[in-house]
Amino acid sequence: MQKHNQKEHLYKLLVIGDLGVGKTSIIKRYVHQNFSPHYRATIGVDFALKVLNWDAETVVRLQLWDIAGQERFGNMTRVYYREAMGAFIVFDVTRPATFEAVTKWKEDLDSKLVLPNGKPVPTVLLANKCDQGIDVLMNNGIKMDQFCKENGFVGWFETSAKENININEASRCLVKHIIASESDPVQSIEPDIIKPHLNSSKIVSCSACFKS
Amino acid sequence: EYEEKTGRAHRPLSPKQNVRKNLDFEPLSTTALILEDRPANLPAKPAEEAQKHRQQYEEMVVQAKKRELKEAQKRKKQLEERCKLEDSIGNAVLTWNNEILPNWETMCCSRKVRELWWQGIPPSVRGKVWSLAIGNELNITHELYDICLARAKEKWRSLSTGGAEVECEDAGFSAADREASLELIKLDISRTFPSLCIFQQGGPYHDTLHSILGAYTCYRPDVGYVQGMSFIAAVLILNLDTADAFIAFSNLLNKPCQMAFFRVDHGLMLTYFAAFEVFFEENLPKLFAHFKKNNLTPDIYLIDWIFTLYSKSLPLDLACRVWDVFCRDGEEFLFRTALGILKLFEDILTKMDFIHIAQFLTKLPEDLPSEEFFTSIAAIQMQSRNKKWAQVVLAALQKDNREMEKGSPSLKR
């Protein structure tokens, strides 16, 4: 492939979920390849940029919006959702209440944001802190698959920012779905859109990559 | 020892001098060049070469000594500057303690005091000055703090035992809400200045921070705990005793700008942002246009700065100096500081795109030069077409109200 044929995608991704579930840690791990137990609380929004060489023809730039978790900010953070192409909703496997909040976050997201074609933005669910061994929710993968299907998640992953588990995989899954939703012929007006060449061998426990 | 060394440096070195004997006194950096006697199995060095080597070595020694002397002089100068600074702080402490604080009401607005105030309040009187400047409009007493704290402790107990509902005046705020608020406090305390290691579980100020935030949720259940508060309370704890920190905390949060933000009154916050943008455009038109072009709205960076009063985004010593002047000038100084930051980095910011500006402003460089920083703030004019900050805010408010009455859909949230 010639270099000038390289296509660049810029995607704005939201990272949302309850306070203290590890949104900032996941982003730091993903972008800076490190982890600290001492991150400060996020107030408002923080930013990160990750560049992926998706395949020979495609560069993907991910603009990550790390949004403060307190429910009270809901009204204020709505403006941050604008024009996002995908989202991670994060919960903490050691705190069941943060899982209960997941549906609330998803509903909030879908009510404030839809793709230009009217569909909800692709969203991946992250069950974070899976290294902690207090994994009360994950024993039943089938149940989680079911949960994702019912609530419109394109996939879910057990992640650990601390141990670097599944974060790259989760991101690939989300980007794959974003690219797929973009190349949806119904809405696509670009004739030279590049079909994603996915190497399925890399996909780890992306149990729910079902397209709606 | 230093005198000894420099004294020796001036003594001319005799070329005949046995270099080895002198080694103890030579600069460390030359020890790798010791001129050992040549091993017996090698032919003797020609006299000419030996002489040349000796000369080279001596030159190096002279150079190294010069460097050392320079270093020592630099250290001495730094020491002198530090002493001077300590003297001036010492003098300032005396002035604050003996002249200003005892005559607060009459002196606090004088030009001399205002100027001294701008230089930064010495840490030993900082808490006192903050308390006086913030005031106690709410008339909170130490007893009231104790009552609020006792009530908070009762709630914690009943929640941790899952016991019966505690009867509280704040009916209408469900038990779930209160529980959430207390849970949030716990989570946030450990994430407040984590690098200082004093507010975390087991740290010396963990319980104090917990108490103040808990007491506040009982004092103002209508506001409750909002993220950002933990940073403000922490800075106050570092400068005041617990009950006084609580009094300053409650009164500080009761100021109109802080109330607007901590109640997350979106409409009012937008009004403040609009007023901020008036001064932004006036002071930094080029950067303002660049931000507009890149869709970089004030909510991206101002929220963190205003909610934490810069304590999270600036190094703590600088943040305290911002607080000093904030106590003197009120809310307008928070926005002036924001413009000072933008001005300081105007050149780099104009070259960046959206994401890089957003990243830069939400994570400012850690080595912010303090003098340049305050010079930059000082250069910001808080007058726009003869209107002061308060007037611009008021005008923006009235405009909002008029639009509200007209039923503008953009403001119906």
GROMACS .gro file of C-alpha atoms in nm, chain B:
model
  413
  213GLU     CA    1   3.706   2.408   5.450
  214TYR     CA    2   3.589   2.615   5.158
  215GLU     CA    3   3.828   2.899   5.251
  216GLU     CA    4   4.112   2.657   5.273
  217LYS     CA    5   4.047   2.521   4.929
  218THR     CA    6   4.015   2.852   4.754
  219GLY     CA    7   4.322   2.982   4.933
  220ARG     CA    8   4.521   2.699   4.793
  221ALA     CA    9   4.388   2.754   4.444
  222HIS     CA   10   4.563   3.085   4.426
  223ARG     CA   11   4.902   2.945   4.525
  224PRO     CA   12   5.107   2.890   4.209
  225LEU     CA   13   5.183   2.528   4.139
  226SER     CA   14   5.544   2.442   4.105
  227PRO     CA   15   5.604   2.213   3.812
  228LYS     CA   16   5.860   2.027   4.018
  229GLN     CA   17   5.602   1.955   4.283
  230ASN     CA   18   5.541   1.591   4.335
  231VAL     CA   19   5.194   1.550   4.200
  232ARG     CA   20   5.117   1.236   4.394
  233LYS     CA   21   5.186   1.394   4.727
  234ASN     CA   22   4.937   1.663   4.650
  235LEU     CA   23   4.663   1.431   4.541
  236ASP     CA   24   4.460   1.454   4.859
  237PHE     CA   25   4.395   1.817   4.788
  238GLU     CA   26   4.322   1.790   4.421
  239PRO     CA   27   3.966   1.818   4.293
  240LEU     CA   28   3.800   1.482   4.275
  241SER     CA   29   3.742   1.502   3.905
  242THR     CA   30   4.114   1.480   3.834
  243THR     CA   31   4.189   1.164   4.029
  244ALA     CA   32   4.133   0.960   3.717
  245LEU     CA   33   4.432   1.134   3.567
  246ILE     CA   34   4.683   1.044   3.834
  247LEU     CA   35   5.026   1.044   3.680
  248GLU     CA   36   5.150   0.712   3.806
  249ASP     CA   37   5.510   0.618   3.760
  250ARG     CA   38   5.541   0.421   3.446
  251PRO     CA   39   5.549   0.045   3.478
  252ALA     CA   40   5.907  -0.085   3.472
  253ASN     CA   41   5.849  -0.295   3.161
  254LEU     CA   42   5.778   0.013   2.948
  255PRO     CA   43   6.049   0.236   2.809
  256ALA     CA   44   6.086   0.568   2.982
  257LYS     CA   45   5.877   0.858   2.848
  258PRO     CA   46   6.081   1.109   2.654
  259ALA     CA   47   6.139   1.411   2.877
  260GLU     CA   48   5.958   1.634   2.632
  261GLU     CA   49   5.645   1.421   2.636
  262ALA     CA   50   5.651   1.388   3.012
  263GLN     CA   51   5.675   1.762   3.043
  264LYS     CA   52   5.384   1.809   2.805
  265HIS     CA   53   5.169   1.564   2.997
  266ARG     CA   54   5.249   1.730   3.324
  267GLN     CA   55   5.156   2.063   3.179
  268GLN     CA   56   4.830   1.932   3.044
  269TYR     CA   57   4.747   1.779   3.376
  270GLU     CA   58   4.817   2.100   3.561
  271GLU     CA   59   4.600   2.295   3.324
  272MET     CA   60   4.318   2.057   3.392
  273VAL     CA   61   4.365   2.097   3.764
  274VAL     CA   62   4.351   2.474   3.730
  275GLN     CA   63   4.035   2.452   3.525
  276ALA     CA   64   3.871   2.218   3.775
  277LYS     CA   65   3.959   2.449   4.059
  278LYS     CA   66   3.815   2.743   3.873
  279ARG     CA   67   3.495   2.550   3.828
  280GLU     CA   68   3.485   2.459   4.194
  281LEU     CA   69   3.542   2.818   4.293
  282LYS     CA   70   3.259   2.929   4.066
  283GLU     CA   71   3.027   2.667   4.214
  284ALA     CA   72   3.117   2.775   4.565
  285GLN     CA   73   3.049   3.137   4.481
  286LYS     CA   74   2.715   3.041   4.331
  287ARG     CA   75   2.624   2.847   4.646
  288LYS     CA   76   2.727   3.142   4.859
  289LYS     CA   77   2.509   3.374   4.654
  290GLN     CA   78   2.215   3.138   4.681
  291LEU     CA   79   2.265   3.121   5.054
  292GLU     CA   80   2.274   3.498   5.077
  293GLU     CA   81   1.957   3.521   4.872
  294ARG     CA   82   1.787   3.268   5.093
  295CYS     CA   83   1.894   3.458   5.403
  296LYS     CA   84   1.762   3.777   5.248
  297LEU     CA   85   1.434   3.607   5.167
  298GLU     CA   86   1.412   3.464   5.518
  299ASP     CA   87   1.484   3.809   5.658
  300SER     CA   88   1.212   3.963   5.450
  301ILE     CA   89   0.970   3.688   5.553
  302GLY     CA   90   1.073   3.744   5.912
  303ASN     CA   91   1.010   4.116   5.874
  304ALA     CA   92   0.678   4.047   5.705
  305VAL     CA   93   0.576   3.818   5.992
  306LEU     CA   94   0.654   4.098   6.237
  307THR     CA   95   0.457   4.350   6.033
  308TRP     CA   96   0.159   4.116   6.005
  309ASN     CA   97   0.163   4.018   6.371
  310ASN     CA   98   0.242   4.353   6.532
  311GLU     CA   99   0.087   4.606   6.298
  312ILE     CA  100  -0.175   4.457   6.070
  313LEU     CA  101  -0.353   4.180   6.261
  314PRO     CA  102  -0.419   4.385   6.578
  315ASN     CA  103  -0.569   4.664   6.364
  316TRP     CA  104  -0.731   4.448   6.102
  317GLU     CA  105  -1.046   4.648   6.033
  318THR     CA  106  -0.865   4.976   5.976
  319MET     CA  107  -0.558   4.840   5.803
  320CYS     CA  108  -0.672   4.555   5.583
  321CYS     CA  109  -0.763   4.779   5.291
  322SER     CA  110  -0.467   5.016   5.305
  323ARG     CA  111  -0.240   5.030   5.007
  324LYS     CA  112   0.065   4.922   5.203
  325VAL     CA  113  -0.110   4.613   5.335
  326ARG     CA  114  -0.250   4.526   4.995
  327GLU     CA  115   0.097   4.538   4.847
  328LEU     CA  116   0.246   4.326   5.120
  329TRP     CA  117  -0.046   4.087   5.073
  330TRP     CA  118   0.031   4.047   4.703
  331GLN     CA  119   0.386   3.935   4.792
  332GLY     CA  120   0.235   3.630   4.964
  333ILE     CA  121   0.138   3.588   5.327
  334PRO     CA  122   0.407   3.423   5.543
  335PRO     CA  123   0.294   3.067   5.626
  336SER     CA  124   0.294   3.131   6.000
  337VAL     CA  125   0.024   3.399   5.977
  338ARG     CA  126  -0.149   3.270   5.664
  339GLY     CA  127  -0.429   3.088   5.846
  340LYS     CA  128  -0.508   3.391   6.062
  341VAL     CA  129  -0.522   3.625   5.764
  342TRP     CA  130  -0.737   3.384   5.563
  343SER     CA  131  -0.981   3.348   5.853
  344LEU     CA  132  -1.012   3.724   5.895
  345ALA     CA  133  -1.045   3.789   5.524
  346ILE     CA  134  -1.302   3.515   5.465
  347GLY     CA  135  -1.492   3.628   5.770
  348ASN     CA  136  -1.769   3.447   5.952
  349GLU     CA  137  -2.089   3.581   5.806
  350LEU     CA  138  -2.259   3.256   5.903
  351ASN     CA  139  -2.171   3.308   6.269
  352ILE     CA  140  -2.049   2.954   6.311
  353THR     CA  141  -1.910   2.878   6.656
  354HIS     CA  142  -1.680   2.600   6.769
  355GLU     CA  143  -1.983   2.454   6.950
  356LEU     CA  144  -2.181   2.439   6.628
  357TYR     CA  145  -1.894   2.254   6.467
  358ASP     CA  146  -1.896   2.004   6.755
  359ILE     CA  147  -2.270   1.954   6.714
  360CYS     CA  148  -2.244   1.897   6.339
  361LEU     CA  149  -1.955   1.659   6.388
  362ALA     CA  150  -2.141   1.462   6.655
  363ARG     CA  151  -2.435   1.430   6.420
  364ALA     CA  152  -2.212   1.312   6.136
  365LYS     CA  153  -2.055   1.052   6.364
  366GLU     CA  154  -2.398   0.930   6.464
  367LYS     CA  155  -2.487   0.885   6.098
  368TRP     CA  156  -2.168   0.695   6.025
  369ARG     CA  157  -2.242   0.464   6.314
  370SER     CA  158  -2.599   0.399   6.211
  371LEU     CA  159  -2.497   0.342   5.851
  372SER     CA  160  -2.217   0.104   5.936
  373THR     CA  161  -2.445  -0.102   6.158
  374GLY     CA  162  -2.723  -0.076   5.902
  375GLY     CA  163  -2.939   0.042   6.191
  376ALA     CA  164  -3.270   0.217   6.199
  377GLU     CA  165  -3.327   0.551   6.028
  378VAL     CA  166  -3.178   0.841   6.215
  379GLU     CA  167  -3.430   1.114   6.263
  380CYS     CA  168  -3.289   1.423   6.108
  381GLU     CA  169  -3.420   1.762   6.012
  382ASP     CA  170  -3.296   1.704   5.664
  383ALA     CA  171  -3.590   1.488   5.574
  384GLY     CA  172  -3.633   1.478   5.203
  385PHE     CA  173  -3.273   1.372   5.160
  386SER     CA  174  -3.304   0.999   5.152
  387ALA     CA  175  -3.086   0.765   5.353
  388ALA     CA  176  -2.944   0.640   5.026
  389ASP     CA  177  -2.832   0.992   4.935
  390ARG     CA  178  -2.665   1.041   5.269
  391GLU     CA  179  -2.498   0.707   5.247
  392ALA     CA  180  -2.374   0.787   4.898
  393SER     CA  181  -2.238   1.120   5.020
  394LEU     CA  182  -2.052   0.959   5.310
  395GLU     CA  183  -1.920   0.685   5.084
  396LEU     CA  184  -1.792   0.946   4.838
  397ILE     CA  185  -1.611   1.130   5.115
  398LYS     CA  186  -1.433   0.811   5.212
  399LEU     CA  187  -1.329   0.742   4.852
  400ASP     CA  188  -1.213   1.097   4.788
  401ILE     CA  189  -1.013   1.152   5.104
  402SER     CA  190  -0.752   0.901   4.997
  403ARG     CA  191  -0.735   1.079   4.660
  404THR     CA  192  -0.670   1.423   4.809
  405PHE     CA  193  -0.305   1.528   4.775
  406PRO     CA  194  -0.200   1.161   4.774
  407SER     CA  195   0.163   1.256   4.727
  408LEU     CA  196   0.170   1.435   5.063
  409CYS     CA  197   0.071   1.108   5.236
  410ILE     CA  198  -0.100   1.290   5.525
  411PHE     CA  199  -0.468   1.261   5.436
  412GLN     CA  200  -0.466   0.892   5.351
  413GLN     CA  201  -0.586   0.616   5.582
  414GLY     CA  202  -0.349   0.614   5.878
  415GLY     CA  203  -0.210   0.958   5.794
  416PRO     CA  204  -0.210   1.233   6.057
  417TYR     CA  205  -0.485   1.444   5.895
  418HIS     CA  206  -0.710   1.167   5.765
  419ASP     CA  207  -0.961   1.193   6.048
  420THR     CA  208  -0.957   1.573   6.047
  421LEU     CA  209  -1.043   1.588   5.678
  422HIS     CA  210  -1.309   1.324   5.726
  423SER     CA  211  -1.460   1.516   6.019
  424ILE     CA  212  -1.477   1.852   5.844
  425LEU     CA  213  -1.638   1.710   5.530
  426GLY     CA  214  -1.879   1.498   5.734
  427ALA     CA  215  -1.974   1.789   5.958
  428TYR     CA  216  -2.036   2.002   5.650
  429THR     CA  217  -2.282   1.752   5.500
  430CYS     CA  218  -2.476   1.777   5.829
  431TYR     CA  219  -2.447   2.156   5.838
  432ARG     CA  220  -2.555   2.194   5.476
  433PRO     CA  221  -2.746   1.879   5.374
  434ASP     CA  222  -2.886   2.078   5.082
  435VAL     CA  223  -2.537   2.105   4.938
  436GLY     CA  224  -2.387   1.782   5.070
  437TYR     CA  225  -2.047   1.661   4.958
  438VAL     CA  226  -1.929   1.760   4.612
  439GLN     CA  227  -1.599   1.656   4.458
  440GLY     CA  228  -1.341   1.931   4.489
  441MET     CA  229  -1.443   2.009   4.846
  442SER     CA  230  -1.188   1.766   4.983
  443PHE     CA  231  -0.906   1.967   4.825
  444ILE     CA  232  -1.035   2.295   4.968
  445ALA     CA  233  -1.080   2.149   5.316
  446ALA     CA  234  -0.733   1.994   5.298
  447VAL     CA  235  -0.563   2.326   5.219
  448LEU     CA  236  -0.747   2.490   5.508
  449ILE     CA  237  -0.648   2.208   5.745
  450LEU     CA  238  -0.284   2.268   5.654
  451ASN     CA  239  -0.317   2.628   5.774
  452LEU     CA  240  -0.578   2.630   6.051
  453ASP     CA  241  -0.699   2.436   6.355
  454THR     CA  242  -0.987   2.198   6.286
  455ALA     CA  243  -1.282   2.405   6.407
  456ASP     CA  244  -1.143   2.723   6.250
  457ALA     CA  245  -1.083   2.534   5.928
  458PHE     CA  246  -1.449   2.427   5.935
  459ILE     CA  247  -1.564   2.786   5.990
  460ALA     CA  248  -1.348   2.913   5.703
  461PHE     CA  249  -1.459   2.621   5.484
  462SER     CA  250  -1.832   2.682   5.537
  463ASN     CA  251  -1.803   3.057   5.486
  464LEU     CA  252  -1.583   3.018   5.180
  465LEU     CA  253  -1.831   2.780   5.020
  466ASN     CA  254  -2.110   3.020   5.101
  467LYS     CA  255  -1.969   3.287   4.868
  468PRO     CA  256  -2.185   3.335   4.558
  469CYS     CA  257  -1.938   3.196   4.306
  470GLN     CA  258  -1.855   2.890   4.517
  471MET     CA  259  -2.223   2.825   4.592
  472ALA     CA  260  -2.305   2.841   4.222
  473PHE     CA  261  -2.038   2.583   4.144
  474PHE     CA  262  -2.086   2.347   4.437
  475ARG     CA  263  -2.460   2.338   4.385
  476VAL     CA  264  -2.374   2.263   4.021
  477ASP     CA  265  -2.611   2.538   3.912
  478HIS     CA  266  -2.537   2.499   3.545
  479GLY     CA  267  -2.705   2.822   3.436
  480LEU     CA  268  -2.508   3.029   3.686
  481MET     CA  269  -2.186   2.853   3.598
  482LEU     CA  270  -2.241   2.942   3.233
  483THR     CA  271  -2.294   3.303   3.340
  484TYR     CA  272  -1.956   3.303   3.513
  485PHE     CA  273  -1.795   3.144   3.207
  486ALA     CA  274  -1.954   3.410   2.984
  487ALA     CA  275  -1.816   3.688   3.208
  488PHE     CA  276  -1.477   3.517   3.202
  489GLU     CA  277  -1.481   3.511   2.823
  490VAL     CA  278  -1.542   3.887   2.811
  491PHE     CA  279  -1.215   3.942   2.994
  492PHE     CA  280  -1.042   3.665   2.801
  493GLU     CA  281  -1.119   3.835   2.470
  494GLU     CA  282  -1.022   4.174   2.606
  495ASN     CA  283  -0.686   4.061   2.746
  496LEU     CA  284  -0.579   3.793   2.502
  497PRO     CA  285  -0.768   3.844   2.176
  498LYS     CA  286  -0.540   3.626   1.965
  499LEU     CA  287  -0.555   3.329   2.197
  500PHE     CA  288  -0.927   3.380   2.246
  501ALA     CA  289  -0.982   3.352   1.872
  502HIS     CA  290  -0.764   3.041   1.861
  503PHE     CA  291  -0.967   2.879   2.141
  504LYS     CA  292  -1.293   2.968   1.965
  505LYS     CA  293  -1.168   2.819   1.642
  506ASN     CA  294  -1.076   2.497   1.823
  507ASN     CA  295  -1.402   2.480   2.016
  508LEU     CA  296  -1.216   2.504   2.343
  509THR     CA  297  -1.480   2.621   2.588
  510PRO     CA  298  -1.401   2.741   2.942
  511ASP     CA  299  -1.583   2.447   3.102
  512ILE     CA  300  -1.300   2.223   2.977
  513TYR     CA  301  -1.038   2.383   3.202
  514LEU     CA  302  -1.214   2.625   3.441
  515ILE     CA  303  -1.420   2.363   3.622
  516ASP     CA  304  -1.121   2.194   3.781
  517TRP     CA  305  -0.954   2.526   3.861
  518ILE     CA  306  -1.260   2.686   4.021
  519PHE     CA  307  -1.386   2.379   4.207
  520THR     CA  308  -1.051   2.321   4.376
  521LEU     CA  309  -0.939   2.686   4.385
  522TYR     CA  310  -0.626   2.579   4.195
  523SER     CA  311  -0.509   2.357   4.478
  524LYS     CA  312  -0.511   2.052   4.252
  525SER     CA  313  -0.363   2.205   3.940
  526LEU     CA  314  -0.089   2.431   4.080
  527PRO     CA  315   0.203   2.338   4.305
  528LEU     CA  316   0.080   2.381   4.663
  529ASP     CA  317   0.297   2.683   4.747
  530LEU     CA  318   0.175   2.867   4.439
  531ALA     CA  319  -0.184   2.765   4.507
  532CYS     CA  320  -0.157   2.912   4.856
  533ARG     CA  321  -0.034   3.239   4.711
  534VAL     CA  322  -0.332   3.239   4.476
  535TRP     CA  323  -0.554   3.179   4.780
  536ASP     CA  324  -0.385   3.473   4.954
  537VAL     CA  325  -0.491   3.714   4.685
  538PHE     CA  326  -0.826   3.538   4.636
  539CYS     CA  327  -0.896   3.618   5.002
  540ARG     CA  328  -0.801   3.979   4.930
  541ASP     CA  329  -0.979   4.032   4.596
  542GLY     CA  330  -1.258   3.773   4.596
  543GLU     CA  331  -1.387   3.558   4.309
  544GLU     CA  332  -1.257   3.787   4.036
  545PHE     CA  333  -0.904   3.682   4.127
  546LEU     CA  334  -0.985   3.319   4.044
  547PHE     CA  335  -1.071   3.422   3.691
  548ARG     CA  336  -0.779   3.660   3.673
  549THR     CA  337  -0.550   3.374   3.771
  550ALA     CA  338  -0.697   3.165   3.490
  551LEU     CA  339  -0.618   3.442   3.243
  552GLY     CA  340  -0.270   3.474   3.396
  553ILE     CA  341  -0.208   3.107   3.322
  554LEU     CA  342  -0.334   3.145   2.966
  555LYS     CA  343  -0.118   3.453   2.917
  556LEU     CA  344   0.191   3.284   3.058
  557PHE     CA  345   0.157   3.000   2.806
  558GLU     CA  346   0.001   3.199   2.524
  559ASP     CA  347   0.279   3.128   2.275
  560ILE     CA  348   0.273   2.751   2.312
  561LEU     CA  349  -0.105   2.735   2.336
  562THR     CA  350  -0.154   2.920   2.007
  563LYS     CA  351   0.048   2.647   1.837
  564MET     CA  352  -0.158   2.359   1.979
  565ASP     CA  353  -0.475   2.189   1.861
  566PHE     CA  354  -0.780   2.108   2.074
  567ILE     CA  355  -0.663   1.790   2.243
  568HIS     CA  356  -0.317   1.922   2.322
  569ILE     CA  357  -0.450   2.244   2.471
  570ALA     CA  358  -0.703   2.046   2.674
  571GLN     CA  359  -0.432   1.810   2.797
  572PHE     CA  360  -0.198   2.097   2.876
  573LEU     CA  361  -0.449   2.300   3.073
  574THR     CA  362  -0.585   2.006   3.270
  575LYS     CA  363  -0.231   1.909   3.364
  576LEU     CA  364  -0.016   2.219   3.399
  577PRO     CA  365   0.365   2.192   3.407
  578GLU     CA  366   0.488   2.108   3.756
  579ASP     CA  367   0.776   2.354   3.750
  580LEU     CA  368   0.571   2.670   3.703
  581PRO     CA  369   0.804   2.967   3.764
  582SER     CA  370   0.637   3.153   4.049
  583GLU     CA  371   0.761   3.506   3.979
  584GLU     CA  372   0.678   3.491   3.608
  585PHE     CA  373   0.344   3.342   3.699
  586PHE     CA  374   0.246   3.629   3.927
  587THR     CA  375   0.386   3.886   3.685
  588SER     CA  376   0.164   3.734   3.422
  589ILE     CA  377  -0.143   3.755   3.649
  590ALA     CA  378  -0.056   4.114   3.738
  591ALA     CA  379  -0.058   4.203   3.369
  592ILE     CA  380  -0.421   4.095   3.333
  593GLN     CA  381  -0.661   4.388   3.331
  594MET     CA  382  -0.988   4.323   3.508
  595GLN     CA  383  -1.161   4.616   3.344
  596SER     CA  384  -1.362   4.575   3.030
  597ARG     CA  385  -1.486   4.896   2.868
  598ASN     CA  386  -1.483   5.064   3.207
  599LYS     CA  387  -1.676   4.780   3.361
  600LYS     CA  388  -1.537   4.584   3.651
  601TRP     CA  389  -1.571   4.209   3.700
  602ALA     CA  390  -1.876   4.235   3.926
  603GLN     CA  391  -2.055   4.458   3.679
  604VAL     CA  392  -1.985   4.224   3.389
  605VAL     CA  393  -2.116   3.928   3.591
  606LEU     CA  394  -2.424   4.125   3.685
  607ALA     CA  395  -2.486   4.223   3.323
  608ALA     CA  396  -2.451   3.860   3.216
  609LEU     CA  397  -2.694   3.758   3.491
  610GLN     CA  398  -2.951   4.013   3.384
  611LYS     CA  399  -2.918   3.904   3.025
  612ASP     CA  400  -2.980   3.544   3.134
  613ASN     CA  401  -3.282   3.646   3.334
  614ARG     CA  402  -3.431   3.837   3.044
  615GLU     CA  403  -3.381   3.539   2.817
  616MET     CA  404  -3.528   3.316   3.082
  617GLU     CA  405  -3.840   3.532   3.095
  618LYS     CA  406  -3.865   3.523   2.719
  619GLY     CA  407  -3.847   3.149   2.752
  620SER     CA  408  -3.530   3.100   2.557
  621PRO     CA  409  -3.507   2.728   2.496
  622SER     CA  410  -3.130   2.726   2.532
  623LEU     CA  411  -3.157   2.805   2.899
  624LYS     CA  412  -3.446   2.579   2.988
  625ARG     CA  413  -3.272   2.286   3.138
   0.00000   0.00000   0.00000
